[in-house]
Amino acid sequence: MRISTTVDEVRETRRALPDPLGLVPTMGALHDGHLALVRRARAENAAVAVSIFVNPTQFTSTDDFGNYPRDTERDITVLASEGVDLVVLPTVEQIYPAGHSTIVDVGPIARTFEGAARPGHFTGVATVVTMLLNIVQPQTAYFGQKDAQQLAVVRRLVADLALPVEIVPVPTVRDTDGVALSSRNVLLSPSARSAAAAIPQALADVRAAWDASERDAAQLREALRQRLRAEPQITIDYATLVAPASFIECDGIIHGDALVIVAVIADGIRLIDNLHLVDMIE
Ligand code: AMP
């Protein structure tokens, strides 16, 4: 496994690797959610590259870039045991050298929900993803469905800029109590971590209503919010249903599918989750 810290080194190492190459972009502090992406990439490609880069431009003043968990040594050991070929481990100066000023703005989808709560977040994501794709030049890139709006932003970006890469979505990996694995979970106190179980429970409630043929967006939203409101340790930022590709909020009777999206604050930590509801009746 090669570890490359400069753009030139990454390009040179990548040229020697076989195609197709799959890229898994991460911010490190790897857990089993990340590893699901790595394993999928390993199974589907001749070579695998994983980037670890805590991207300062996607953090906003309310996020704490400095506090974001980092454990690079352990990450490297884990990636070596997963049979990864290349770890892309750039410094901030390599990605954003003096004079860097071009940014990628994906438009309206980048400004709602996560984009509204964290202004500039998706511009940071879209810019760094574009750069990583240009530097590594993978045929495939793997993204978790856990970050559903990020996935939608990346799909929009790849389609709009005609980037020659296939985006592969990977289902959310969950803890035994249903809470989605996240690098930020380690920042939660034990009681806030227990309270977070209300999120998958609320998603299960809305799933049950959907399965019982409820299609009214307001009713489904209410089914989702009830359990979240009952948990005193969490504050709802948003909990609603949207169209999966556009993130436009559902209204009235839902036809086809919908994405349930949730963001809460527990212990000052922002936790997100989602659930895709699909109409099985053709
Ligand atoms: P991050 O390091 O948080 O930027 O995440 C890197 C990639 O891993 C993103 O595509 C995430 O969506 C994905 N990811 C994070 N947590 C999970 C999870 N619990 N299940 C599946 N994918 C995940």
PDB file of C-alpha atoms and ligand atoms in Angstrom:
ATOM      1  CA  MET A   1       0.000   0.000   0.000  1.00  0.00           C
ATOM      2  CA  ARG A   2       1.385   3.394  -1.003  1.00  0.00           C
ATOM      3  CA  ILE A   3       0.737   6.507   1.065  1.00  0.00           C
ATOM      4  CA  SER A   4       1.009   9.680  -0.970  1.00  0.00           C
ATOM      5  CA  THR A   5       0.968  13.108   0.606  1.00  0.00           C
ATOM      6  CA  THR A   6       1.512  15.366  -2.403  1.00  0.00           C
ATOM      7  CA  VAL A   7      -0.559  15.833  -5.542  1.00  0.00           C
ATOM      8  CA  ASP A   8       2.414  14.929  -7.784  1.00  0.00           C
ATOM      9  CA  GLU A   9       3.076  11.738  -5.831  1.00  0.00           C
ATOM     10  CA  VAL A  10      -0.607  10.723  -6.007  1.00  0.00           C
ATOM     11  CA  ARG A  11      -0.674  11.259  -9.776  1.00  0.00           C
ATOM     12  CA  GLU A  12       2.515   9.252 -10.267  1.00  0.00           C
ATOM     13  CA  THR A  13       1.391   6.338  -8.058  1.00  0.00           C
ATOM     14  CA  ARG A  14      -2.054   6.298  -9.632  1.00  0.00           C
ATOM     15  CA  ARG A  15      -0.578   6.026 -13.156  1.00  0.00           C
ATOM     16  CA  ALA A  16       1.071   2.728 -12.166  1.00  0.00           C
ATOM     17  CA  LEU A  17      -2.187   1.251 -10.800  1.00  0.00           C
ATOM     18  CA  PRO A  18      -4.512  -0.849 -12.995  1.00  0.00           C
ATOM     19  CA  ASP A  19      -7.976   0.228 -14.162  1.00  0.00           C
ATOM     20  CA  PRO A  20     -10.700   0.335 -13.102  1.00  0.00           C
ATOM     21  CA  LEU A  21      -9.730   2.234  -9.970  1.00  0.00           C
ATOM     22  CA  GLY A  22     -12.291   2.990  -7.256  1.00  0.00           C
ATOM     23  CA  LEU A  23     -11.906   6.039  -5.007  1.00  0.00           C
ATOM     24  CA  VAL A  24     -13.352   6.293  -1.488  1.00  0.00           C
ATOM     25  CA  PRO A  25     -13.160   9.888  -0.225  1.00  0.00           C
ATOM     26  CA  THR A  26     -13.168  10.165   3.594  1.00  0.00           C
ATOM     27  CA  MET A  27     -12.229  12.507   6.419  1.00  0.00           C
ATOM     28  CA  GLY A  28     -10.632   9.637   8.372  1.00  0.00           C
ATOM     29  CA  ALA A  29     -11.434   8.385  11.903  1.00  0.00           C
ATOM     30  CA  LEU A  30     -12.553   5.322   9.995  1.00  0.00           C
ATOM     31  CA  HIS A  31     -15.366   3.076  11.228  1.00  0.00           C
ATOM     32  CA  ASP A  32     -17.312   0.180   9.752  1.00  0.00           C
ATOM     33  CA  GLY A  33     -19.420   2.596   7.663  1.00  0.00           C
ATOM     34  CA  HIS A  34     -16.308   3.734   5.803  1.00  0.00           C
ATOM     35  CA  LEU A  35     -15.129   0.147   5.533  1.00  0.00           C
ATOM     36  CA  ALA A  36     -18.359  -0.851   3.775  1.00  0.00           C
ATOM     37  CA  LEU A  37     -17.399   1.639   1.045  1.00  0.00           C
ATOM     38  CA  VAL A  38     -13.814   0.361   0.931  1.00  0.00           C
ATOM     39  CA  ARG A  39     -14.928  -3.288   0.688  1.00  0.00           C
ATOM     40  CA  ARG A  40     -17.417  -2.510  -2.046  1.00  0.00           C
ATOM     41  CA  ALA A  41     -14.712  -0.622  -3.960  1.00  0.00           C
ATOM     42  CA  ARG A  42     -12.301  -3.525  -3.433  1.00  0.00           C
ATOM     43  CA  ALA A  43     -14.831  -6.038  -4.761  1.00  0.00           C
ATOM     44  CA  GLU A  44     -15.646  -3.982  -7.871  1.00  0.00           C
ATOM     45  CA  ASN A  45     -12.280  -2.605  -9.015  1.00  0.00           C
ATOM     46  CA  ALA A  46      -8.759  -3.678  -9.939  1.00  0.00           C
ATOM     47  CA  ALA A  47      -7.334  -0.963  -7.666  1.00  0.00           C
ATOM     48  CA  VAL A  48      -8.618   1.033  -4.696  1.00  0.00           C
ATOM     49  CA  ALA A  49      -7.606   4.474  -3.459  1.00  0.00           C
ATOM     50  CA  VAL A  50      -8.870   5.966  -0.185  1.00  0.00           C
ATOM     51  CA  SER A  51      -8.406   9.640   0.560  1.00  0.00           C
ATOM     52  CA  ILE A  52      -8.186  10.939   4.111  1.00  0.00           C
ATOM     53  CA  PHE A  53      -8.551  14.699   4.204  1.00  0.00           C
ATOM     54  CA  VAL A  54     -10.318  16.740   6.872  1.00  0.00           C
ATOM     55  CA  ASN A  55     -11.417  19.447   4.471  1.00  0.00           C
ATOM     56  CA  PRO A  56     -11.379  22.855   6.198  1.00  0.00           C
ATOM     57  CA  THR A  57     -13.607  24.530   3.588  1.00  0.00           C
ATOM     58  CA  GLN A  58     -16.595  22.291   4.362  1.00  0.00           C
ATOM     59  CA  PHE A  59     -16.601  23.244   8.027  1.00  0.00           C
ATOM     60  CA  THR A  60     -18.553  26.299   9.084  1.00  0.00           C
ATOM     61  CA  SER A  61     -18.157  28.392  12.189  1.00  0.00           C
ATOM     62  CA  THR A  62     -20.696  26.224  14.003  1.00  0.00           C
ATOM     63  CA  ASP A  63     -18.746  23.037  13.159  1.00  0.00           C
ATOM     64  CA  ASP A  64     -15.473  22.547  14.899  1.00  0.00           C
ATOM     65  CA  PHE A  65     -12.729  21.731  12.419  1.00  0.00           C
ATOM     66  CA  GLY A  66     -10.202  21.499  15.244  1.00  0.00           C
ATOM     67  CA  ASN A  67     -12.333  19.080  17.264  1.00  0.00           C
ATOM     68  CA  TYR A  68     -13.070  16.714  14.379  1.00  0.00           C
ATOM     69  CA  PRO A  69     -11.746  13.273  15.425  1.00  0.00           C
ATOM     70  CA  ARG A  70      -8.465  12.246  13.810  1.00  0.00           C
ATOM     71  CA  ASP A  71      -6.605   8.927  14.077  1.00  0.00           C
ATOM     72  CA  THR A  72      -4.449   8.652  10.961  1.00  0.00           C
ATOM     73  CA  GLU A  73      -2.093   5.959  12.240  1.00  0.00           C
ATOM     74  CA  ARG A  74      -4.939   3.595  13.041  1.00  0.00           C
ATOM     75  CA  ASP A  75      -6.695   4.469   9.757  1.00  0.00           C
ATOM     76  CA  ILE A  76      -3.580   3.489   7.784  1.00  0.00           C
ATOM     77  CA  THR A  77      -3.284   0.139   9.603  1.00  0.00           C
ATOM     78  CA  VAL A  78      -6.965  -0.601   8.912  1.00  0.00           C
ATOM     79  CA  LEU A  79      -6.696   0.350   5.225  1.00  0.00           C
ATOM     80  CA  ALA A  80      -3.596  -1.836   4.775  1.00  0.00           C
ATOM     81  CA  SER A  81      -5.508  -4.822   6.141  1.00  0.00           C
ATOM     82  CA  GLU A  82      -8.378  -4.086   3.703  1.00  0.00           C
ATOM     83  CA  GLY A  83      -6.044  -4.452   0.716  1.00  0.00           C
ATOM     84  CA  VAL A  84      -6.156  -0.784  -0.314  1.00  0.00           C
ATOM     85  CA  ASP A  85      -3.546   0.172  -2.949  1.00  0.00           C
ATOM     86  CA  LEU A  86      -3.215   3.889  -2.371  1.00  0.00           C
ATOM     87  CA  VAL A  87      -3.917   6.205   0.561  1.00  0.00           C
ATOM     88  CA  VAL A  88      -4.213   9.822  -0.504  1.00  0.00           C
ATOM     89  CA  LEU A  89      -3.193  11.832   2.536  1.00  0.00           C
ATOM     90  CA  PRO A  90      -2.670  15.417   1.439  1.00  0.00           C
ATOM     91  CA  THR A  91      -1.884  18.421   3.595  1.00  0.00           C
ATOM     92  CA  VAL A  92      -4.225  21.421   3.500  1.00  0.00           C
ATOM     93  CA  GLU A  93      -1.482  23.318   1.617  1.00  0.00           C
ATOM     94  CA  GLN A  94      -1.399  20.639  -1.108  1.00  0.00           C
ATOM     95  CA  ILE A  95      -5.124  20.909  -1.744  1.00  0.00           C
ATOM     96  CA  TYR A  96      -5.397  24.660  -1.203  1.00  0.00           C
ATOM     97  CA  PRO A  97      -2.055  26.193  -2.204  1.00  0.00           C
ATOM     98  CA  ALA A  98      -1.652  29.955  -1.951  1.00  0.00           C
ATOM     99  CA  GLY A  99      -3.793  31.633  -4.580  1.00  0.00           C
ATOM    100  CA  HIS A 100      -6.405  28.846  -4.762  1.00  0.00           C
ATOM    101  CA  SER A 101      -9.695  30.604  -5.476  1.00  0.00           C
ATOM    102  CA  THR A 102     -11.962  28.506  -7.732  1.00  0.00           C
ATOM    103  CA  ILE A 103     -14.982  27.005  -5.985  1.00  0.00           C
ATOM    104  CA  VAL A 104     -17.719  24.685  -7.193  1.00  0.00           C
ATOM    105  CA  ASP A 105     -21.270  25.832  -6.446  1.00  0.00           C
ATOM    106  CA  VAL A 106     -23.843  23.145  -7.224  1.00  0.00           C
ATOM    107  CA  GLY A 107     -26.850  25.497  -6.936  1.00  0.00           C
ATOM    108  CA  PRO A 108     -30.160  25.266  -5.033  1.00  0.00           C
ATOM    109  CA  ILE A 109     -29.672  21.712  -3.717  1.00  0.00           C
ATOM    110  CA  ALA A 110     -26.562  22.932  -1.894  1.00  0.00           C
ATOM    111  CA  ARG A 111     -28.464  25.615  -0.008  1.00  0.00           C
ATOM    112  CA  THR A 112     -31.288  23.721   1.689  1.00  0.00           C
ATOM    113  CA  PHE A 113     -31.297  21.560   4.836  1.00  0.00           C
ATOM    114  CA  GLU A 114     -27.621  20.697   5.541  1.00  0.00           C
ATOM    115  CA  GLY A 115     -26.652  23.539   3.230  1.00  0.00           C
ATOM    116  CA  ALA A 116     -28.858  25.987   5.143  1.00  0.00           C
ATOM    117  CA  ALA A 117     -27.635  24.826   8.547  1.00  0.00           C
ATOM    118  CA  ARG A 118     -24.020  24.910   7.386  1.00  0.00           C
ATOM    119  CA  PRO A 119     -23.666  27.740   4.842  1.00  0.00           C
ATOM    120  CA  GLY A 120     -20.862  27.017   2.385  1.00  0.00           C
ATOM    121  CA  HIS A 121     -20.591  23.385   3.478  1.00  0.00           C
ATOM    122  CA  PHE A 122     -21.544  21.869   0.126  1.00  0.00           C
ATOM    123  CA  THR A 123     -19.402  24.320  -1.818  1.00  0.00           C
ATOM    124  CA  GLY A 124     -16.501  22.999   0.234  1.00  0.00           C
ATOM    125  CA  VAL A 125     -17.573  19.394  -0.400  1.00  0.00           C
ATOM    126  CA  ALA A 126     -18.141  19.917  -4.147  1.00  0.00           C
ATOM    127  CA  THR A 127     -14.821  21.722  -4.568  1.00  0.00           C
ATOM    128  CA  VAL A 128     -12.743  19.103  -2.767  1.00  0.00           C
ATOM    129  CA  VAL A 129     -14.554  16.183  -4.442  1.00  0.00           C
ATOM    130  CA  THR A 130     -13.935  17.748  -7.867  1.00  0.00           C
ATOM    131  CA  MET A 131     -10.255  18.155  -7.005  1.00  0.00           C
ATOM    132  CA  LEU A 132      -9.895  14.611  -5.660  1.00  0.00           C
ATOM    133  CA  LEU A 133     -11.578  13.199  -8.777  1.00  0.00           C
ATOM    134  CA  ASN A 134      -9.232  15.242 -10.991  1.00  0.00           C
ATOM    135  CA  ILE A 135      -6.138  14.238  -9.041  1.00  0.00           C
ATOM    136  CA  VAL A 136      -6.898  10.513  -8.637  1.00  0.00           C
ATOM    137  CA  GLN A 137      -8.900  10.025 -11.877  1.00  0.00           C
ATOM    138  CA  PRO A 138     -10.916   7.011 -10.687  1.00  0.00           C
ATOM    139  CA  GLN A 139     -13.464   5.221 -12.855  1.00  0.00           C
ATOM    140  CA  THR A 140     -15.760   4.803  -9.838  1.00  0.00           C
ATOM    141  CA  ALA A 141     -16.211   6.749  -6.583  1.00  0.00           C
ATOM    142  CA  TYR A 142     -18.055   5.459  -3.510  1.00  0.00           C
ATOM    143  CA  PHE A 143     -20.315   7.563  -1.268  1.00  0.00           C
ATOM    144  CA  GLY A 144     -22.452   6.598   1.725  1.00  0.00           C
ATOM    145  CA  GLN A 145     -26.229   6.967   1.619  1.00  0.00           C
ATOM    146  CA  LYS A 146     -25.956   8.158   5.211  1.00  0.00           C
ATOM    147  CA  ASP A 147     -24.980  11.560   3.834  1.00  0.00           C
ATOM    148  CA  ALA A 148     -27.897  11.594   1.403  1.00  0.00           C
ATOM    149  CA  GLN A 149     -27.761  15.275   0.510  1.00  0.00           C
ATOM    150  CA  GLN A 150     -24.006  15.050  -0.064  1.00  0.00           C
ATOM    151  CA  LEU A 151     -24.639  12.113  -2.392  1.00  0.00           C
ATOM    152  CA  ALA A 152     -27.286  14.120  -4.277  1.00  0.00           C
ATOM    153  CA  VAL A 153     -24.911  17.104  -4.512  1.00  0.00           C
ATOM    154  CA  VAL A 154     -22.110  14.884  -5.858  1.00  0.00           C
ATOM    155  CA  ARG A 155     -24.418  13.256  -8.413  1.00  0.00           C
ATOM    156  CA  ARG A 156     -25.568  16.725  -9.567  1.00  0.00           C
ATOM    157  CA  LEU A 157     -21.961  17.903  -9.808  1.00  0.00           C
ATOM    158  CA  VAL A 158     -20.819  14.857 -11.813  1.00  0.00           C
ATOM    159  CA  ALA A 159     -23.771  15.147 -14.208  1.00  0.00           C
ATOM    160  CA  ASP A 160     -23.531  18.933 -14.651  1.00  0.00           C
ATOM    161  CA  LEU A 161     -19.763  19.060 -15.196  1.00  0.00           C
ATOM    162  CA  ALA A 162     -19.746  15.824 -17.265  1.00  0.00           C
ATOM    163  CA  LEU A 163     -17.105  14.287 -15.010  1.00  0.00           C
ATOM    164  CA  PRO A 164     -16.041  10.861 -16.315  1.00  0.00           C
ATOM    165  CA  VAL A 165     -16.744   8.866 -13.149  1.00  0.00           C
ATOM    166  CA  GLU A 166     -19.490   6.557 -11.932  1.00  0.00           C
ATOM    167  CA  ILE A 167     -20.859   7.442  -8.493  1.00  0.00           C
ATOM    168  CA  VAL A 168     -21.727   4.341  -6.452  1.00  0.00           C
ATOM    169  CA  PRO A 169     -24.056   4.760  -3.429  1.00  0.00           C
ATOM    170  CA  VAL A 170     -23.499   2.446  -0.443  1.00  0.00           C
ATOM    171  CA  PRO A 171     -26.218   1.700   2.179  1.00  0.00           C
ATOM    172  CA  THR A 172     -25.869   3.117   5.698  1.00  0.00           C
ATOM    173  CA  VAL A 173     -24.098   0.931   8.253  1.00  0.00           C
ATOM    174  CA  ARG A 174     -25.747   1.074  11.688  1.00  0.00           C
ATOM    175  CA  ASP A 175     -24.854   0.249  15.273  1.00  0.00           C
ATOM    176  CA  THR A 176     -26.773  -2.478  17.134  1.00  0.00           C
ATOM    177  CA  ASP A 177     -29.373   0.073  18.338  1.00  0.00           C
ATOM    178  CA  GLY A 178     -29.912   1.347  14.810  1.00  0.00           C
ATOM    179  CA  VAL A 179     -27.924   4.584  15.163  1.00  0.00           C
ATOM    180  CA  ALA A 180     -25.976   5.301  11.963  1.00  0.00           C
ATOM    181  CA  LEU A 181     -22.220   4.976  12.450  1.00  0.00           C
ATOM    182  CA  SER A 182     -20.520   8.362  12.322  1.00  0.00           C
ATOM    183  CA  SER A 183     -17.072   9.637  13.218  1.00  0.00           C
ATOM    184  CA  ARG A 184     -18.848  12.244  15.352  1.00  0.00           C
ATOM    185  CA  ASN A 185     -20.532   9.613  17.568  1.00  0.00           C
ATOM    186  CA  VAL A 186     -17.358   9.390  19.690  1.00  0.00           C
ATOM    187  CA  LEU A 187     -17.955  13.019  20.689  1.00  0.00           C
ATOM    188  CA  LEU A 188     -21.308  12.161  22.345  1.00  0.00           C
ATOM    189  CA  SER A 189     -21.708  11.641  26.095  1.00  0.00           C
ATOM    190  CA  PRO A 190     -23.077   8.175  27.003  1.00  0.00           C
ATOM    191  CA  SER A 191     -26.544   9.607  27.717  1.00  0.00           C
ATOM    192  CA  ALA A 192     -26.676  11.585  24.447  1.00  0.00           C
ATOM    193  CA  ARG A 193     -25.501   8.477  22.603  1.00  0.00           C
ATOM    194  CA  SER A 194     -28.453   6.539  24.102  1.00  0.00           C
ATOM    195  CA  ALA A 195     -30.828   9.381  23.239  1.00  0.00           C
ATOM    196  CA  ALA A 196     -29.647   9.192  19.608  1.00  0.00           C
ATOM    197  CA  ALA A 197     -31.498   5.868  19.304  1.00  0.00           C
ATOM    198  CA  ALA A 198     -34.669   7.977  18.953  1.00  0.00           C
ATOM    199  CA  ILE A 199     -33.510   8.799  15.394  1.00  0.00           C
ATOM    200  CA  PRO A 200     -33.727   5.261  13.930  1.00  0.00           C
ATOM    201  CA  GLN A 201     -36.873   4.705  16.019  1.00  0.00           C
ATOM    202  CA  ALA A 202     -38.488   7.783  14.456  1.00  0.00           C
ATOM    203  CA  LEU A 203     -37.461   6.504  11.009  1.00  0.00           C
ATOM    204  CA  ALA A 204     -39.065   3.157  11.873  1.00  0.00           C
ATOM    205  CA  ASP A 205     -42.275   4.995  12.880  1.00  0.00           C
ATOM    206  CA  VAL A 206     -42.522   6.786   9.553  1.00  0.00           C
ATOM    207  CA  ARG A 207     -41.703   3.542   7.722  1.00  0.00           C
ATOM    208  CA  ALA A 208     -44.580   1.838   9.599  1.00  0.00           C
ATOM    209  CA  ALA A 209     -46.978   4.628   8.579  1.00  0.00           C
ATOM    210  CA  TRP A 210     -45.777   4.391   4.952  1.00  0.00           C
ATOM    211  CA  ASP A 211     -46.199   0.589   5.001  1.00  0.00           C
ATOM    212  CA  ALA A 212     -49.739   1.140   6.315  1.00  0.00           C
ATOM    213  CA  SER A 213     -50.340   3.141   3.083  1.00  0.00           C
ATOM    214  CA  GLU A 214     -50.111   6.650   4.570  1.00  0.00           C
ATOM    215  CA  ARG A 215     -49.073   8.970   1.715  1.00  0.00           C
ATOM    216  CA  ASP A 216     -49.974  12.383   3.112  1.00  0.00           C
ATOM    217  CA  ALA A 217     -46.712  14.296   3.604  1.00  0.00           C
ATOM    218  CA  ALA A 218     -47.987  16.173   6.678  1.00  0.00           C
ATOM    219  CA  GLN A 219     -49.140  12.947   8.371  1.00  0.00           C
ATOM    220  CA  LEU A 220     -45.849  11.202   7.607  1.00  0.00           C
ATOM    221  CA  ARG A 221     -43.906  14.209   8.926  1.00  0.00           C
ATOM    222  CA  GLU A 222     -45.925  14.066  12.135  1.00  0.00           C
ATOM    223  CA  ALA A 223     -45.274  10.315  12.509  1.00  0.00           C
ATOM    224  CA  LEU A 224     -41.573  11.086  12.163  1.00  0.00           C
ATOM    225  CA  ARG A 225     -41.423  13.985  14.605  1.00  0.00           C
ATOM    226  CA  GLN A 226     -43.419  12.531  17.482  1.00  0.00           C
ATOM    227  CA  ARG A 227     -40.680  10.306  18.868  1.00  0.00           C
ATOM    228  CA  LEU A 228     -37.958  12.893  18.283  1.00  0.00           C
ATOM    229  CA  ARG A 229     -39.931  15.492  20.264  1.00  0.00           C
ATOM    230  CA  ALA A 230     -40.364  13.010  23.109  1.00  0.00           C
ATOM    231  CA  GLU A 231     -36.588  12.756  23.602  1.00  0.00           C
ATOM    232  CA  PRO A 232     -35.526  15.699  25.818  1.00  0.00           C
ATOM    233  CA  GLN A 233     -31.813  15.336  25.063  1.00  0.00           C
ATOM    234  CA  ILE A 234     -32.164  16.026  21.373  1.00  0.00           C
ATOM    235  CA  THR A 235     -33.233  19.133  19.491  1.00  0.00           C
ATOM    236  CA  ILE A 236     -34.701  18.788  16.007  1.00  0.00           C
ATOM    237  CA  ASP A 237     -33.071  20.906  13.317  1.00  0.00           C
ATOM    238  CA  TYR A 238     -35.199  19.395  10.545  1.00  0.00           C
ATOM    239  CA  ALA A 239     -37.257  16.225  10.201  1.00  0.00           C
ATOM    240  CA  THR A 240     -39.193  16.011   6.974  1.00  0.00           C
ATOM    241  CA  LEU A 241     -39.684  14.310   3.599  1.00  0.00           C
ATOM    242  CA  VAL A 242     -38.107  15.429   0.334  1.00  0.00           C
ATOM    243  CA  ALA A 243     -37.839  14.373  -3.306  1.00  0.00           C
ATOM    244  CA  PRO A 244     -34.622  12.280  -3.340  1.00  0.00           C
ATOM    245  CA  ALA A 245     -32.812  13.955  -6.271  1.00  0.00           C
ATOM    246  CA  SER A 246     -33.790  17.611  -5.750  1.00  0.00           C
ATOM    247  CA  PHE A 247     -34.291  17.768  -1.970  1.00  0.00           C
ATOM    248  CA  ILE A 248     -37.456  19.780  -2.566  1.00  0.00           C
ATOM    249  CA  GLU A 249     -39.791  19.245   0.408  1.00  0.00           C
ATOM    250  CA  CYS A 250     -42.786  16.957  -0.198  1.00  0.00           C
ATOM    251  CA  ASP A 251     -46.216  18.470   0.082  1.00  0.00           C
ATOM    252  CA  GLY A 252     -49.707  16.906  -0.183  1.00  0.00           C
ATOM    253  CA  ILE A 253     -49.991  13.309  -1.350  1.00  0.00           C
ATOM    254  CA  ILE A 254     -46.697  11.609  -2.213  1.00  0.00           C
ATOM    255  CA  HIS A 255     -46.540   9.616  -5.443  1.00  0.00           C
ATOM    256  CA  GLY A 256     -43.646   7.258  -6.106  1.00  0.00           C
ATOM    257  CA  ASP A 257     -40.835   7.586  -3.597  1.00  0.00           C
ATOM    258  CA  ALA A 258     -39.633  10.004  -0.951  1.00  0.00           C
ATOM    259  CA  LEU A 259     -36.596  10.498   1.205  1.00  0.00           C
ATOM    260  CA  VAL A 260     -37.100  11.013   4.926  1.00  0.00           C
ATOM    261  CA  ILE A 261     -34.346  13.270   6.269  1.00  0.00           C
ATOM    262  CA  VAL A 262     -33.493  14.055   9.876  1.00  0.00           C
ATOM    263  CA  ALA A 263     -30.955  16.320  11.546  1.00  0.00           C
ATOM    264  CA  VAL A 264     -30.831  16.700  15.304  1.00  0.00           C
ATOM    265  CA  ILE A 265     -28.458  18.235  17.801  1.00  0.00           C
ATOM    266  CA  ALA A 266     -27.448  16.124  20.801  1.00  0.00           C
ATOM    267  CA  ASP A 267     -24.804  17.373  23.221  1.00  0.00           C
ATOM    268  CA  GLY A 268     -24.026  20.136  20.737  1.00  0.00           C
ATOM    269  CA  ILE A 269     -23.199  17.481  18.116  1.00  0.00           C
ATOM    270  CA  ARG A 270     -25.087  17.425  14.830  1.00  0.00           C
ATOM    271  CA  LEU A 271     -26.401  13.977  13.849  1.00  0.00           C
ATOM    272  CA  ILE A 272     -28.064  13.203  10.513  1.00  0.00           C
ATOM    273  CA  ASP A 273     -29.885  10.188   9.144  1.00  0.00           C
ATOM    274  CA  ASN A 274     -32.343   9.332   6.394  1.00  0.00           C
ATOM    275  CA  LEU A 275     -34.606   6.668   4.993  1.00  0.00           C
ATOM    276  CA  HIS A 276     -35.686   6.064   1.407  1.00  0.00           C
ATOM    277  CA  LEU A 277     -39.381   5.208   1.122  1.00  0.00           C
ATOM    278  CA  VAL A 278     -40.263   3.429  -2.094  1.00  0.00           C
ATOM    279  CA  ASP A 279     -43.683   2.538  -3.384  1.00  0.00           C
ATOM    280  CA  MET A 280     -43.664  -1.204  -3.919  1.00  0.00           C
ATOM    281  CA  ILE A 281     -47.084  -1.186  -5.587  1.00  0.00           C
ATOM    282  CA  GLU A 282     -46.592  -0.922  -9.363  1.00  0.00           C
TER     283      GLU A 282
HETATM  284  P1  AMP B   1     -16.790  11.152   6.181  1.00  0.00           P
HETATM  285  O1  AMP B   1     -15.458  10.617   6.595  1.00  0.00           O
HETATM  286  O2  AMP B   1     -17.744  11.349   7.302  1.00  0.00           O
HETATM  287  O3  AMP B   1     -16.677  12.329   5.237  1.00  0.00           O
HETATM  288  O4  AMP B   1     -17.451   9.990   5.315  1.00  0.00           O
HETATM  289  C1  AMP B   1     -16.797   9.445   4.193  1.00  0.00           C
HETATM  290  C2  AMP B   1     -17.771   8.611   3.411  1.00  0.00           C
HETATM  291  O5  AMP B   1     -18.242   7.543   4.244  1.00  0.00           O
HETATM  292  C3  AMP B   1     -18.999   9.395   2.966  1.00  0.00           C
HETATM  293  O6  AMP B   1     -19.351   9.002   1.644  1.00  0.00           O
HETATM  294  C4  AMP B   1     -20.037   8.980   3.963  1.00  0.00           C
HETATM  295  O7  AMP B   1     -21.354   9.052   3.466  1.00  0.00           O
HETATM  296  C5  AMP B   1     -19.653   7.536   4.230  1.00  0.00           C
HETATM  297  N1  AMP B   1     -20.196   7.096   5.511  1.00  0.00           N
HETATM  298  C6  AMP B   1     -20.069   7.687   6.721  1.00  0.00           C
HETATM  299  N2  AMP B   1     -20.759   7.019   7.662  1.00  0.00           N
HETATM  300  C7  AMP B   1     -21.359   5.969   7.036  1.00  0.00           C
HETATM  301  C8  AMP B   1     -22.215   4.915   7.457  1.00  0.00           C
HETATM  302  N3  AMP B   1     -22.612   4.793   8.719  1.00  0.00           N
HETATM  303  N4  AMP B   1     -22.633   4.030   6.524  1.00  0.00           N
HETATM  304  C9  AMP B   1     -22.257   4.149   5.225  1.00  0.00           C
HETATM  305  N5  AMP B   1     -21.439   5.116   4.768  1.00  0.00           N
HETATM  306  C10 AMP B   1     -21.000   6.023   5.657  1.00  0.00           C
END
